Short mmCIF file of N, CA and C in Angstrom, two decimals:
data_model
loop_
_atom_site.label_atom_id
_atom_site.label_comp_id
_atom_site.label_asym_id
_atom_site.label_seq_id
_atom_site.Cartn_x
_atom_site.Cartn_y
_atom_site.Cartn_z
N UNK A 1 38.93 -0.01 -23.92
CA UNK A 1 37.79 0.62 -23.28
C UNK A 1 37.40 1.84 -24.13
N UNK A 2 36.17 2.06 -24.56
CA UNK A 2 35.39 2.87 -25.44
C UNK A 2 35.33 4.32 -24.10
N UNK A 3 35.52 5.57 -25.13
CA UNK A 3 35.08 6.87 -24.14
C UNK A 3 33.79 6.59 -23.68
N UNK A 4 32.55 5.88 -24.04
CA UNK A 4 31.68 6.02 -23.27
C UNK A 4 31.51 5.50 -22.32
N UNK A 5 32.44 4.03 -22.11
CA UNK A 5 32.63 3.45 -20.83
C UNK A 5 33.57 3.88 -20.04
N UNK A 6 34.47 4.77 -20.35
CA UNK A 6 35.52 5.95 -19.67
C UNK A 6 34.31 6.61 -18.81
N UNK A 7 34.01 7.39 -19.91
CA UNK A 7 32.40 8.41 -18.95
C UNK A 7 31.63 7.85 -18.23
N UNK A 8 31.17 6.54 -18.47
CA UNK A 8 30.54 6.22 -17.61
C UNK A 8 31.10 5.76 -16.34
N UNK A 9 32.46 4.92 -16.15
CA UNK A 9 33.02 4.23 -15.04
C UNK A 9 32.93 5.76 -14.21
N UNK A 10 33.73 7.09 -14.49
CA UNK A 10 34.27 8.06 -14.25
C UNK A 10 32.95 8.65 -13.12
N UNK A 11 31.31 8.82 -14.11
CA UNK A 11 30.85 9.10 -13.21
C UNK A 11 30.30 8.06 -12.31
N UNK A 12 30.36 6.85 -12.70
CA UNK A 12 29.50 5.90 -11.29
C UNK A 12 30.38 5.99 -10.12
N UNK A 13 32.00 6.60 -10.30
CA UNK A 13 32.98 6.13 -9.20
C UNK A 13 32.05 7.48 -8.68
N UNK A 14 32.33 8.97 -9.51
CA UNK A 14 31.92 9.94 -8.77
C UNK A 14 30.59 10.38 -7.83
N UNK A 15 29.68 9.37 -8.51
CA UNK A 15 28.47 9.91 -8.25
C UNK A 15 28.34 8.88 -6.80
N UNK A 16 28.83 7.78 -7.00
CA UNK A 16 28.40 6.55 -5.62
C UNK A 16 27.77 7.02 -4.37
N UNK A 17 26.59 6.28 -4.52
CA UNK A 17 26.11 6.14 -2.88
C UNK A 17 26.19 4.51 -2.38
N UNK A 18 27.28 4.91 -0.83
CA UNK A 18 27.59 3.75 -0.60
C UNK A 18 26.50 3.51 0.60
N UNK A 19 26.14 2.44 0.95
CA UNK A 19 25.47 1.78 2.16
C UNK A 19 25.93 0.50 2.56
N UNK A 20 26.96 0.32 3.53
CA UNK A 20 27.02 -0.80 3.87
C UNK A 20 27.89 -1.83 2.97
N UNK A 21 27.41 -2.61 2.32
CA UNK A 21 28.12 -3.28 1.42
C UNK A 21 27.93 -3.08 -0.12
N UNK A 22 26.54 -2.15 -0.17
CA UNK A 22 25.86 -2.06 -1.69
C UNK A 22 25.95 -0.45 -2.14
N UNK A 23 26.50 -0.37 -3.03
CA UNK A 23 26.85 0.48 -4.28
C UNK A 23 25.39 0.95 -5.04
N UNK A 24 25.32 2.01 -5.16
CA UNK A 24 24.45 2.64 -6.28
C UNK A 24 24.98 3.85 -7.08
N UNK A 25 24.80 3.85 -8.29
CA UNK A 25 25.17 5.16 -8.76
C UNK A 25 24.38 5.86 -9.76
N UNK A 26 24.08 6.68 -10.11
CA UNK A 26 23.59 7.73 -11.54
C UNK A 26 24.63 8.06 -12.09
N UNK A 27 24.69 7.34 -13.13
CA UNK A 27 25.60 8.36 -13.94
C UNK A 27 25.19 9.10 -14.95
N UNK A 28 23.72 9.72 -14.81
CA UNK A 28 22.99 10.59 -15.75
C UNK A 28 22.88 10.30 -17.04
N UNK A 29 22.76 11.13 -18.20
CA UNK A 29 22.66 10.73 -19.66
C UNK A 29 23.77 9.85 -19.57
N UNK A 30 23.13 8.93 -20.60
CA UNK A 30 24.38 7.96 -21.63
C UNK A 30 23.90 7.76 -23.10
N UNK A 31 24.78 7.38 -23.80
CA UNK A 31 24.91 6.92 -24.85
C UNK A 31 24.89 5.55 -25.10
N UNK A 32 25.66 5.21 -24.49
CA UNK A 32 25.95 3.00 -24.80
C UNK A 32 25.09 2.72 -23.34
N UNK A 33 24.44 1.96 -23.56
CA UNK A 33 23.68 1.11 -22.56
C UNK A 33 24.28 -0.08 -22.25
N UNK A 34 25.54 -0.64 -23.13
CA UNK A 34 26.37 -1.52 -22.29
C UNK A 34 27.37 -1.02 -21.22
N UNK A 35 27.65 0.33 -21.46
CA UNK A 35 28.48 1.10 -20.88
C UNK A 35 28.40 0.73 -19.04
N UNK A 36 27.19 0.62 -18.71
CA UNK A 36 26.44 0.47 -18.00
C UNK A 36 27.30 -0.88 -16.91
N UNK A 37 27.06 -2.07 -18.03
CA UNK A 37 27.42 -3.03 -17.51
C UNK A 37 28.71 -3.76 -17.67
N UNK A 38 29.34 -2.91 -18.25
CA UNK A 38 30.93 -2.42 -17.88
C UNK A 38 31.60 -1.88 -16.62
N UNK A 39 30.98 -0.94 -16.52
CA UNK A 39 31.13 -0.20 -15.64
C UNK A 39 30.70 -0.45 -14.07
N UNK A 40 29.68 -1.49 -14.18
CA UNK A 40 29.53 -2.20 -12.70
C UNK A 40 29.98 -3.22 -12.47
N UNK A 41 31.09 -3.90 -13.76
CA UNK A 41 31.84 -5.05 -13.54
C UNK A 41 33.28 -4.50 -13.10
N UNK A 42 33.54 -2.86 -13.34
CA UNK A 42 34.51 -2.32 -12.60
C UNK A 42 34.45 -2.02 -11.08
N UNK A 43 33.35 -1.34 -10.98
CA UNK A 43 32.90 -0.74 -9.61
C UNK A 43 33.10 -1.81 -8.46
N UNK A 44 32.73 -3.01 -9.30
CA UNK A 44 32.59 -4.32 -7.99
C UNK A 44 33.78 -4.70 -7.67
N UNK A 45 34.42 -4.26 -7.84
CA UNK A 45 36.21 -4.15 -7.80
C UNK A 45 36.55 -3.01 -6.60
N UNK A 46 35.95 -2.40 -6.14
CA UNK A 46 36.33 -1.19 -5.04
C UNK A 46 36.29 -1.97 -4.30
N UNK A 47 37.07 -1.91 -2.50
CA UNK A 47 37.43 -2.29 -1.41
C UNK A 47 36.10 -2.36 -0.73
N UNK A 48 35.40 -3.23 0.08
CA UNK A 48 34.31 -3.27 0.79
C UNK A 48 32.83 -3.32 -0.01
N UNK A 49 33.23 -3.01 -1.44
CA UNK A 49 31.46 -3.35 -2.42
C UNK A 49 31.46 -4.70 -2.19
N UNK A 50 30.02 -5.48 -2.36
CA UNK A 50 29.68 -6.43 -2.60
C UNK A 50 28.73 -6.53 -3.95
N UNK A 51 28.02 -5.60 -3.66
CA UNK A 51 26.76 -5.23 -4.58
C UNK A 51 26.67 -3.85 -5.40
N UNK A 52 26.51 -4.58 -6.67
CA UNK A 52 26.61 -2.69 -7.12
C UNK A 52 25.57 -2.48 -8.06
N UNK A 53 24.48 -1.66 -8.38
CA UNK A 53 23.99 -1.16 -9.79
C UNK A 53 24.15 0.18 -9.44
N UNK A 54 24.67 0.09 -11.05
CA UNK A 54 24.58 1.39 -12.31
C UNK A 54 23.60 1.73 -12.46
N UNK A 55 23.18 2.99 -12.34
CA UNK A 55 22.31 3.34 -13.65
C UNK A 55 22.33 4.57 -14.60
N UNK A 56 21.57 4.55 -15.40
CA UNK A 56 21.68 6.16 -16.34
C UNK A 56 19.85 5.99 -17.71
N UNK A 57 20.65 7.49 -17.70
CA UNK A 57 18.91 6.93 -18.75
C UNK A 57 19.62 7.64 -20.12
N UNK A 58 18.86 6.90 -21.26
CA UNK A 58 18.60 7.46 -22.62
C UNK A 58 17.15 7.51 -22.93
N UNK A 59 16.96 8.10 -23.89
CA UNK A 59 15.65 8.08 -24.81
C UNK A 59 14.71 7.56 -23.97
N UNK A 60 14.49 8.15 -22.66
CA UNK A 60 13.22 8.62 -21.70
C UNK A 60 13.08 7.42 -20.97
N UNK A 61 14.59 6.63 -21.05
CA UNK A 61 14.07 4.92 -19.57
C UNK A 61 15.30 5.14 -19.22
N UNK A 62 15.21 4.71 -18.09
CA UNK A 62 16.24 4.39 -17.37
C UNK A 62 16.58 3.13 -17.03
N UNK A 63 17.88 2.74 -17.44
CA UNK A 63 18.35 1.16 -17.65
C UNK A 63 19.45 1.08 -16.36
N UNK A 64 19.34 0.42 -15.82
CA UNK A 64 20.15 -0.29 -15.03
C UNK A 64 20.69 -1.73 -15.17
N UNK A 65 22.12 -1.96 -14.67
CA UNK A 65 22.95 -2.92 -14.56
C UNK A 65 23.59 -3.24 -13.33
N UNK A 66 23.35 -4.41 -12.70
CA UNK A 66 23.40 -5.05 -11.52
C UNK A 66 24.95 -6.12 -11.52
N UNK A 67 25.75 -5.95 -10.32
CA UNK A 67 26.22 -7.00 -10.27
C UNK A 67 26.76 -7.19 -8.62
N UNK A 68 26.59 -8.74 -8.39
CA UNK A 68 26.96 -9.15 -6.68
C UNK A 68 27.95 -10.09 -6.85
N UNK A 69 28.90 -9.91 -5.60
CA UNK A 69 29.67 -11.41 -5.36
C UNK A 69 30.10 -11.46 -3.91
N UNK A 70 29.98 -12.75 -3.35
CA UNK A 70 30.14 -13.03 -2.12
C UNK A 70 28.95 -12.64 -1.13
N UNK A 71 28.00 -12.36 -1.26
CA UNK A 71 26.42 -12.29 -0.67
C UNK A 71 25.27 -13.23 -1.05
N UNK A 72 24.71 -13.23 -0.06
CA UNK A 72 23.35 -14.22 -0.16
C UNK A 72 22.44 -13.71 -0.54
N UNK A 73 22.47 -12.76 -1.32
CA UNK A 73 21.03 -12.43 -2.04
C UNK A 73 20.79 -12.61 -3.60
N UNK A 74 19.39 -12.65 -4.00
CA UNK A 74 19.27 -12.69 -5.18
C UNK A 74 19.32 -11.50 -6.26
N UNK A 75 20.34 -11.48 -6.62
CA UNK A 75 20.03 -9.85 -7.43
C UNK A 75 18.74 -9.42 -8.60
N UNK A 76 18.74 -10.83 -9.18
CA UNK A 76 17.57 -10.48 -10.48
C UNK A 76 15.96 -10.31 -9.72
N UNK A 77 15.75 -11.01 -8.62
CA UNK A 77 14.68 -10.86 -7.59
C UNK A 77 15.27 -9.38 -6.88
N UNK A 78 15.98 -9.13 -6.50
CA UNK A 78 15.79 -7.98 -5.62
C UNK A 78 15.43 -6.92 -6.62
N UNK A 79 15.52 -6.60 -7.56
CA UNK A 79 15.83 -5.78 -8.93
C UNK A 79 14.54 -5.56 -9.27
N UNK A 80 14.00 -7.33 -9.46
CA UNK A 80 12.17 -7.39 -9.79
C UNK A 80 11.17 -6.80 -8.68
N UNK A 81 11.85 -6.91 -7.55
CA UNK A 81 11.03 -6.50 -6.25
C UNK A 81 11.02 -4.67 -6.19
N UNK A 82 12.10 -4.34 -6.13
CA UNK A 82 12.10 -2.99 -6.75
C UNK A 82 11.68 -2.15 -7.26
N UNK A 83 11.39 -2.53 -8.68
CA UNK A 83 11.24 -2.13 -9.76
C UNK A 83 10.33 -2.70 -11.08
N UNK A 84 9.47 -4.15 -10.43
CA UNK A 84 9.07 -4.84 -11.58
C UNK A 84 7.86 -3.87 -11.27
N UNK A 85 7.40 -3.14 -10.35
CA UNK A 85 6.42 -3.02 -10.56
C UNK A 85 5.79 -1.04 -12.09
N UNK A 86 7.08 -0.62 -12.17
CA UNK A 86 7.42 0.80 -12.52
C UNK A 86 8.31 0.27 -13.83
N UNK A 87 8.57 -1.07 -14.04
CA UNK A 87 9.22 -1.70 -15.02
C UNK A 87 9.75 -2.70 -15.56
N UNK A 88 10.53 -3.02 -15.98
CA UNK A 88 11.03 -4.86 -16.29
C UNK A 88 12.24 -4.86 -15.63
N UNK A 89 12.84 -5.94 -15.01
CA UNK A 89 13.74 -6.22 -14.28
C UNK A 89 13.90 -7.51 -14.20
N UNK A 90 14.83 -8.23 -14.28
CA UNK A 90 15.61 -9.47 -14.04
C UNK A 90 16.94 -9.78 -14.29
N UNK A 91 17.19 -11.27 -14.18
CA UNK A 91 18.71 -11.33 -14.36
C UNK A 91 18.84 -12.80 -13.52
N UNK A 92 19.70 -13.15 -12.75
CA UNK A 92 20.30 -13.72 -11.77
C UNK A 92 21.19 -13.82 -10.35
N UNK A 93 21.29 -14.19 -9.59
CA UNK A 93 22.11 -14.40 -8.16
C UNK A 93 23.15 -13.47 -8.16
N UNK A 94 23.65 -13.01 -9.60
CA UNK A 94 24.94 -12.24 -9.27
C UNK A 94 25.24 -11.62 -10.87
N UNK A 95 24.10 -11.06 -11.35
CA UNK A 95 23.80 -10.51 -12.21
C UNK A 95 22.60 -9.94 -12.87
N UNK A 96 22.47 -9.10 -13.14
CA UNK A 96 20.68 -8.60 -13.11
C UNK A 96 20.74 -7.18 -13.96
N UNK A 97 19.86 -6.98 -14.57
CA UNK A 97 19.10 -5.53 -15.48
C UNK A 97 18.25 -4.95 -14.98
N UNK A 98 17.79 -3.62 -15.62
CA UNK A 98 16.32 -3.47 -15.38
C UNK A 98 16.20 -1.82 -16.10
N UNK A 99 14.94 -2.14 -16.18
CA UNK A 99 14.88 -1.00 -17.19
C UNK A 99 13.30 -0.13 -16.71
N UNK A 100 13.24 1.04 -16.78
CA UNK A 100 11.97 1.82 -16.39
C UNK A 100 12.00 2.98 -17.39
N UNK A 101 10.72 3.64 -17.74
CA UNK A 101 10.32 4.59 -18.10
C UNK A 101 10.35 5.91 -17.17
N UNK A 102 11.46 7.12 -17.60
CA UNK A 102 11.82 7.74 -16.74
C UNK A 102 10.60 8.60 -16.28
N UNK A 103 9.06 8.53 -16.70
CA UNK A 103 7.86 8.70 -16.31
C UNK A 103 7.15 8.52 -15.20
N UNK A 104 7.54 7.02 -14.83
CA UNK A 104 7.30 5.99 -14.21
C UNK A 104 7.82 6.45 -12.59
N UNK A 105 8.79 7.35 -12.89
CA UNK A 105 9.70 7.65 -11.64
C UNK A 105 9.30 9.33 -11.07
N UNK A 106 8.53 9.78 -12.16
CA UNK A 106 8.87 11.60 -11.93
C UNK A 106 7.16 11.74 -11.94
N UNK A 107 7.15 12.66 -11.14
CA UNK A 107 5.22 12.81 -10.86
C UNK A 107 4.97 14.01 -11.39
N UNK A 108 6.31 14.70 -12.29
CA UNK A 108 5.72 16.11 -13.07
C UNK A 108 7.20 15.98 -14.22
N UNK A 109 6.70 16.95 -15.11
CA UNK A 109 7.76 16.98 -16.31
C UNK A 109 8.68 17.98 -15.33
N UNK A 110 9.89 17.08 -15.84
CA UNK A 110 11.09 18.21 -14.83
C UNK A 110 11.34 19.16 -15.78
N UNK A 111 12.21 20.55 -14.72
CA UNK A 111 12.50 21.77 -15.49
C UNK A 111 13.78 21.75 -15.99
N UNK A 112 14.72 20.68 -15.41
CA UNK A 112 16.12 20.88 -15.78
C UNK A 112 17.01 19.42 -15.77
N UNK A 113 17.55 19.08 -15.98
CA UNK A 113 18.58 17.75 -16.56
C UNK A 113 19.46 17.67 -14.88
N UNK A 114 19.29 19.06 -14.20
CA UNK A 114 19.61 18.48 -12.97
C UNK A 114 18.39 17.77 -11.55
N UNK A 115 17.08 18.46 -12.13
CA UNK A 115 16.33 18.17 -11.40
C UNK A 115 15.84 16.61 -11.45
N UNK A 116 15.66 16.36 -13.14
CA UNK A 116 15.72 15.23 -13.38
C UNK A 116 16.60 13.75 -12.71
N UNK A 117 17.76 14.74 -12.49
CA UNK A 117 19.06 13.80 -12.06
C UNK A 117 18.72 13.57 -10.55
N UNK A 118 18.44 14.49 -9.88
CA UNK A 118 17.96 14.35 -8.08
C UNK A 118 16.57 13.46 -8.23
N UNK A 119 15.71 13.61 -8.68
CA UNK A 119 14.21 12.63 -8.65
C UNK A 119 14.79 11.33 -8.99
N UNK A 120 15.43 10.75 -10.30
CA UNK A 120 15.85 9.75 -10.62
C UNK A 120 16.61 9.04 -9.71
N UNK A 121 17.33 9.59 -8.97
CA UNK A 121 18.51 9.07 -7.70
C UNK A 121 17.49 8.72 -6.75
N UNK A 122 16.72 10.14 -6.16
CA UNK A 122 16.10 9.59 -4.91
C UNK A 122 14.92 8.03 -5.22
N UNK A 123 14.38 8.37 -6.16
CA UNK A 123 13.44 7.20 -6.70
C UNK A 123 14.10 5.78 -6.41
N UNK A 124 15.29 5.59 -7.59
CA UNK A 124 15.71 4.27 -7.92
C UNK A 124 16.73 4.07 -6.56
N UNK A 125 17.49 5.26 -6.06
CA UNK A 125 18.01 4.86 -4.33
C UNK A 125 16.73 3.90 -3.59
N UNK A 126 15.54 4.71 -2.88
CA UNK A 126 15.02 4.20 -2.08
C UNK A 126 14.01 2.97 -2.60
N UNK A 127 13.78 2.56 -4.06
CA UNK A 127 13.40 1.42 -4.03
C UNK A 127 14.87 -0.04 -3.82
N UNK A 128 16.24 0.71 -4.64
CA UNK A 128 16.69 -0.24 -4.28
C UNK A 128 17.46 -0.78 -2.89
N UNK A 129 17.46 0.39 -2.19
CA UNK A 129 18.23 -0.21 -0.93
C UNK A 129 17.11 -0.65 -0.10
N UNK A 130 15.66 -0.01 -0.28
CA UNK A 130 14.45 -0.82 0.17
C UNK A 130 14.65 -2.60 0.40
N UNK A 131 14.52 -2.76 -1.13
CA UNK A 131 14.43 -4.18 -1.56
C UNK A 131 15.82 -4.72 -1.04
N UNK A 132 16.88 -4.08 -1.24
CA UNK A 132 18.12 -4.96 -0.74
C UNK A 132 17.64 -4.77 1.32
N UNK A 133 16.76 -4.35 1.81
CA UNK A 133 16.59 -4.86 3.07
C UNK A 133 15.47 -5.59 3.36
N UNK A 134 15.03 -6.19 2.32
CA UNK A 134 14.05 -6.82 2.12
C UNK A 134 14.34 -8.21 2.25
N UNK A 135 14.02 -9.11 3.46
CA UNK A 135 14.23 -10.48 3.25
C UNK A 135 14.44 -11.38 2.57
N UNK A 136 13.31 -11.10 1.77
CA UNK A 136 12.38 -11.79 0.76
C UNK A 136 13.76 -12.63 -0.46
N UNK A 137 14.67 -11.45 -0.48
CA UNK A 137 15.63 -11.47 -1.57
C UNK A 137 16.61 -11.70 -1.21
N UNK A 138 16.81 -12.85 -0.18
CA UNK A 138 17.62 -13.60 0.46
C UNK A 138 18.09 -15.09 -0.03
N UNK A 139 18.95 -15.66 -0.54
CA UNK A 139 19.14 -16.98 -1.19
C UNK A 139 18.97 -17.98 0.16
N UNK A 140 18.10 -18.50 -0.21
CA UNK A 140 18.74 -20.28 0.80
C UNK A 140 19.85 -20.77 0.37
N UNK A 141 20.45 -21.35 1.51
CA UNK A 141 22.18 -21.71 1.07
C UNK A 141 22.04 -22.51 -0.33
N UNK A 142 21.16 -23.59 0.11
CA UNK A 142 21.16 -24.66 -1.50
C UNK A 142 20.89 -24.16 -2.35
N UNK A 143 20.57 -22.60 -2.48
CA UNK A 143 19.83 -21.83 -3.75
C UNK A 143 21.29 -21.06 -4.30
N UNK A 144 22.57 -20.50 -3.64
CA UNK A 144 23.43 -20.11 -4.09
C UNK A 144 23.99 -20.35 -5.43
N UNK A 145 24.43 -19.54 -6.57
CA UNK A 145 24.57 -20.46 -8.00
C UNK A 145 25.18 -18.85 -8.23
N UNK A 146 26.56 -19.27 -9.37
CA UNK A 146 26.84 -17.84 -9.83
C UNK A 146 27.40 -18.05 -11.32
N UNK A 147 27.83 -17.04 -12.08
CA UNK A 147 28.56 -17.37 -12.75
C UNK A 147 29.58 -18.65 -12.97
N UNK A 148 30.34 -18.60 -12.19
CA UNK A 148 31.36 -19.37 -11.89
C UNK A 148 30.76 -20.83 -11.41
N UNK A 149 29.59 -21.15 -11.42
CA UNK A 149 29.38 -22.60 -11.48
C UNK A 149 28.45 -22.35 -9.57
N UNK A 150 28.03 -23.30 -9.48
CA UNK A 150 27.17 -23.42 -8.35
C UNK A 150 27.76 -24.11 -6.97
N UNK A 151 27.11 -23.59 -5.60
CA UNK A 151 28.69 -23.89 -4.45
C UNK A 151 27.09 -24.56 -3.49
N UNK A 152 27.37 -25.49 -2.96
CA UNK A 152 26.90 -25.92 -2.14
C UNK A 152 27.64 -25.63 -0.55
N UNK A 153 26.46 -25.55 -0.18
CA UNK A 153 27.14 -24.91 1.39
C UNK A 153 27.13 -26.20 2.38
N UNK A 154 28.13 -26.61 3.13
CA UNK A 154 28.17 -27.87 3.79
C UNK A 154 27.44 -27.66 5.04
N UNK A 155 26.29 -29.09 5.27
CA UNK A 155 25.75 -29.20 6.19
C UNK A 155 26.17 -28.94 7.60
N UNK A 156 25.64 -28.69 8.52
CA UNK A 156 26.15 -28.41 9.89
C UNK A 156 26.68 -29.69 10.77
N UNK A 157 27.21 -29.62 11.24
CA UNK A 157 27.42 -31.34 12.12
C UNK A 157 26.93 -30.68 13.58
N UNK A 158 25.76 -31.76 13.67
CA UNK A 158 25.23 -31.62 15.37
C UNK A 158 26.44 -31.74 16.25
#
């Protein structure tokens, strides 16, 4: 494990806002933008997560890294619902990106690297726990598919 994915795991544990089953974090400046998605393949490892994105910004966007397991939602759709509209976003059922212009999020040039850090949270918080209560980004059972190969859910018996 690289120090920047040290720094980064270190602050997504610290920074976490939990809701329910879904994870969000800032972990402010970064350096490695895989760091990112390291670091939410750790997080999804805490007791009671299901759902987790990272995020952090470099060189004026803010990139996020998504990951789900054991839920019925779509992550690369919830991500796009979010955020496609302030930026690019996709992925899959139990893996997903997304990336914005930290412009896109702030309605004035900030004064400080902390103010920056509170706008960026509240922003990318309330679009994504928005969208994660958003129906819309709900799998139909036959739509379930993950990494690990695709699970069909058995019919009901009348």
């Amino acid at each position: 494990m690289t120090s920047a994915v040290l720094d980064t795991l270190s602050h997504a544990i610290q920074n976490r806002d939990i809701r329910g089953d879904a994870l969000t974090s800032n972990v402010g400046s970064i350096t490695d933008r895989d760091s990112l998605a390291q670091a939410a393949d750790h997080v999804l490892n805490l007791e009671g997560v299901k759902i987790v994105i990272i995020y952090g910004w470099m060189d004026e966007t803010v990139y996020l890294s998504g990951r789900a397991r054991g839920v019925d939602i779509d992550l690369g759709e919830t991500l796009r619902s979010a955020l496609g509209s302030v930026g690019s976003a996709g992925g899959h059922a139990d893996l997903a990106g997304a990336q914005v212009p930290v412009d896109a999020l702030t309605s004035t040039e900030e004064e400080s690297t902390e103010d920056l850090y509170t706008t960026v949270s509240d922003a990318i918080s309330t679009r994504v726990f928005g969208a994660l209560d958003d129906k819309t980004t709900v799998l139909e059972p036959e739509e379930h598919k993950s990494s690990l190969g695709s699970f069909q859910f058995p019919k009901k018996s009348k």
